[in-house]
Amino acid sequence: MTSTVPALGTRSAEGSALQAVLLDMDGTLVDTEGFWWDVEVEVFAALGHTLEESWKHVVVGGPMTRSAGFLIEATGAAVTLAEITLLLNQGFESRIDRTLPLMPGAARLLSELSAHEIPTALVSASHRRIIDRVLASLGPQHFTFSVAGDEVARTKPHPDPYLLAASRLGADPARCAVIEDTATGVAAAEAAGCRVVAVPSVAPIAPAPGRTVVASLEEVDLPFLNGLVASPN
């Protein structure tokens, strides 16, 4: 999406070590991780296969190619990756067209970042067609731009999406705060050298150096993010 926001130098909070905030989408800003699993269950059921509940933790937070590929291999379904990707995206779009619940604290945090003109990017493993539909509900004005999983050669857990986002914002990855809900996303952000706030949605995430784990976005605000990036650990 095209940005009309001011340059980075006019947008950073005065005296702040924080240069940008990079946010995941599914399970972080919108309560949709369960939607993806429900759609996967329904699509594979229509193909005559039952998904095991334990697989949910394998596919959560991953790019479509990895998640769908795993489920095809695990079930032995007679379907191609391209075919299942289309079916999953269609099913997900149908769900979010009916309802798109935000995670607690998401709307307030986005408004706060916008009010203080903090450079902000949406960085998701979801495809562009999904991101654009979600952005309509989140408010595209809250983001300088967005990065979709089908727009990078290597998506999460590789660092490429976060390195691209930091580069496009002219920010040092070490001075970017990333907010993620899955181990896959956390791995991508940490590999990029960013400071990470983990808000686990499906599976637990343990604290680690450079990583802070919180229960909800309601615990996250601009002073919190400034402190995270300014902290030496």
XYZ file of C-alpha atoms in Angstrom:
233
model
C 0.000 0.000 0.000
C 1.222 3.509 -0.729
C 2.282 5.632 2.199
C 1.461 9.306 2.640
C 2.967 9.569 6.120
C 5.858 11.898 6.961
C 9.458 10.721 6.785
C 10.908 8.731 9.646
C 12.787 11.671 11.119
C 9.551 13.574 11.778
C 7.666 10.594 13.098
C 9.866 9.168 15.856
C 9.038 10.225 19.373
C 11.527 12.840 20.524
C 14.445 11.267 22.363
C 13.092 7.765 21.827
C 15.264 4.780 20.985
C 12.243 3.256 19.252
C 12.320 3.778 15.486
C 9.416 1.596 14.336
C 6.801 -0.921 15.445
C 6.206 -4.007 13.293
C 3.079 -6.023 13.976
C 1.918 -9.481 13.027
C -1.750 -9.821 12.036
C -3.456 -13.186 12.708
C -3.671 -13.921 16.421
C -1.868 -10.686 17.284
C -4.190 -7.904 16.128
C -7.169 -9.978 14.995
C -8.526 -13.076 16.730
C -8.264 -15.308 13.673
C -5.793 -18.108 14.444
C -8.791 -20.270 15.359
C -10.469 -19.292 12.093
C -7.617 -20.764 10.069
C -7.765 -24.056 11.942
C -11.548 -24.273 11.602
C -11.280 -23.673 7.863
C -8.516 -26.268 7.528
C -10.680 -28.798 9.374
C -13.671 -28.048 7.134
C -11.743 -28.120 3.851
C -10.001 -31.405 4.605
C -13.255 -32.911 5.899
C -14.817 -32.124 2.519
C -11.930 -34.068 0.976
C -12.641 -37.007 3.281
C -9.938 -36.454 5.881
C -10.019 -35.737 9.612
C -7.341 -33.487 11.081
C -5.780 -34.386 14.404
C -6.036 -31.689 17.081
C -2.311 -32.049 17.812
C -1.542 -30.777 14.307
C -2.958 -27.378 15.218
C 0.249 -26.452 17.015
C 2.301 -27.517 13.994
C 0.509 -25.314 11.479
C -0.256 -22.234 13.602
C 1.564 -19.069 12.598
C 3.221 -20.633 9.581
C 3.100 -19.588 5.935
C 0.379 -21.159 3.822
C 2.859 -23.276 1.868
C 4.242 -24.875 5.035
C 0.919 -25.342 6.835
C -1.017 -26.626 3.850
C 1.912 -28.742 2.707
C 2.155 -30.394 6.100
C -1.574 -31.182 6.159
C -1.521 -32.643 2.647
C 1.374 -34.904 3.589
C -0.114 -35.847 6.967
C -3.518 -36.773 5.545
C -2.451 -38.094 2.144
C -5.155 -35.946 0.559
C -5.285 -36.119 -3.233
C -5.001 -32.366 -3.765
C -2.261 -30.030 -4.934
C -0.783 -27.232 -2.860
C -2.221 -24.652 -5.273
C -5.703 -26.189 -5.038
C -5.727 -26.368 -1.236
C -4.333 -22.843 -0.926
C -7.228 -21.501 -2.993
C -9.790 -23.430 -0.945
C -8.298 -22.278 2.374
C -8.121 -18.634 1.340
C -11.715 -18.732 0.097
C -12.915 -20.320 3.327
C -11.032 -17.810 5.452
C -12.353 -14.857 3.467
C -15.879 -16.123 3.998
C -15.278 -16.242 7.751
C -13.794 -12.779 8.114
C -16.528 -11.304 5.934
C -18.998 -12.469 8.595
C -17.017 -11.400 11.657
C -13.532 -10.122 12.437
C -12.923 -9.806 16.190
C -9.963 -7.704 17.276
C -7.645 -8.892 20.024
C -8.062 -7.056 23.356
C -6.049 -3.847 23.327
C -5.401 -3.885 19.563
C -7.544 -0.893 18.600
C -6.190 1.200 21.483
C -2.554 0.363 20.677
C -2.927 1.163 16.970
C -4.596 4.471 17.790
C -1.823 5.357 20.239
C 0.927 4.580 17.717
C -0.869 6.663 15.077
C -1.415 9.567 17.464
C 2.321 9.709 18.195
C 3.235 9.208 14.517
C 5.278 6.080 15.161
C 6.274 4.336 11.902
C 4.246 1.131 11.878
C 4.092 -1.806 9.472
C 1.849 -4.869 9.298
C 4.010 -7.945 8.652
C 2.049 -11.136 8.010
C 2.535 -14.589 6.524
C -1.003 -14.328 5.127
C -1.471 -13.599 1.439
C -2.114 -10.092 0.089
C -5.757 -10.848 -0.720
C -6.353 -11.688 2.962
C -4.336 -8.770 4.355
C -6.219 -6.203 2.310
C -9.576 -7.478 3.584
C -8.371 -7.365 7.187
C -6.839 -3.905 6.747
C -10.244 -2.561 5.828
C -11.380 -3.442 9.363
C -8.161 -2.600 11.214
C -7.869 0.784 9.530
C -5.218 1.127 6.812
C -4.419 4.621 8.103
C -2.666 3.011 11.088
C 0.065 1.474 8.909
C 2.807 2.971 6.777
C 2.643 -0.165 4.643
C 2.138 -3.923 4.913
C 4.164 -6.993 3.949
C 2.337 -10.151 2.813
C 3.621 -13.708 2.896
C 3.237 -14.120 -0.862
C 5.298 -10.994 -1.558
C 8.641 -12.216 -0.182
C 10.805 -15.088 -1.384
C 11.087 -16.445 2.164
C 8.441 -15.660 4.747
C 8.370 -16.425 8.477
C 10.223 -18.091 10.242
C 12.902 -16.514 8.016
C 13.872 -12.927 8.909
C 13.203 -11.560 5.412
C 9.762 -9.975 6.063
C 10.992 -8.065 9.110
C 14.256 -7.035 7.460
C 12.242 -5.738 4.506
C 9.879 -3.808 6.782
C 12.733 -2.199 8.737
C 14.554 -1.314 5.517
C 11.501 0.304 3.960
C 11.041 2.396 7.099
C 14.710 3.339 7.169
C 14.963 1.827 10.649
C 17.643 -0.182 12.421
C 16.117 -3.641 13.164
C 17.622 -3.458 16.666
C 15.517 -0.341 17.275
C 12.318 -1.928 15.993
C 9.770 -3.507 18.334
C 7.973 -6.512 16.882
C 4.706 -7.851 18.295
C 4.025 -11.525 17.523
C 1.817 -14.340 18.820
C 3.543 -17.522 17.591
C 6.962 -19.156 17.852
C 7.281 -18.960 14.068
C 6.821 -15.198 14.042
C 9.054 -14.704 17.070
C 11.815 -16.693 15.358
C 11.553 -14.480 12.265
C 11.699 -11.247 14.260
C 14.598 -12.387 16.422
C 16.548 -13.608 13.398
C 16.110 -10.100 11.971
C 17.634 -8.638 15.141
C 14.460 -6.972 16.432
C 13.218 -6.667 20.002
C 10.156 -8.878 20.424
C 6.963 -8.710 22.420
C 5.308 -12.134 22.373
C 1.577 -12.336 23.051
C 0.964 -16.111 22.795
C -2.341 -17.032 21.151
C -2.329 -20.824 20.763
C 0.920 -22.275 22.124
C 3.054 -20.978 25.023
C 6.164 -18.903 24.296
C 8.919 -18.695 26.892
C 10.717 -15.444 27.769
C 14.273 -15.071 26.435
C 16.939 -12.391 26.080
C 15.559 -9.631 23.869
C 12.056 -11.105 24.162
C 9.267 -10.069 26.509
C 6.163 -12.212 26.950
C 2.848 -10.610 27.931
C -0.641 -12.012 28.349
C -2.431 -9.397 26.256
C -1.920 -6.292 24.134
C -3.636 -4.462 26.961
C -0.226 -4.603 28.692
C 1.487 -2.914 25.747
C 1.669 0.835 25.135
C 4.172 3.302 23.696
C 6.177 3.815 26.925
C 6.404 0.007 27.262
C 7.758 -0.323 23.713
C 10.187 2.567 24.180
C 11.523 0.911 27.312
C 11.827 -2.435 25.558
C 14.041 -1.062 22.813
C 16.061 1.150 25.173
C 16.786 -1.757 27.533
C 20.232 -3.367 27.113
C 18.754 -6.881 27.638
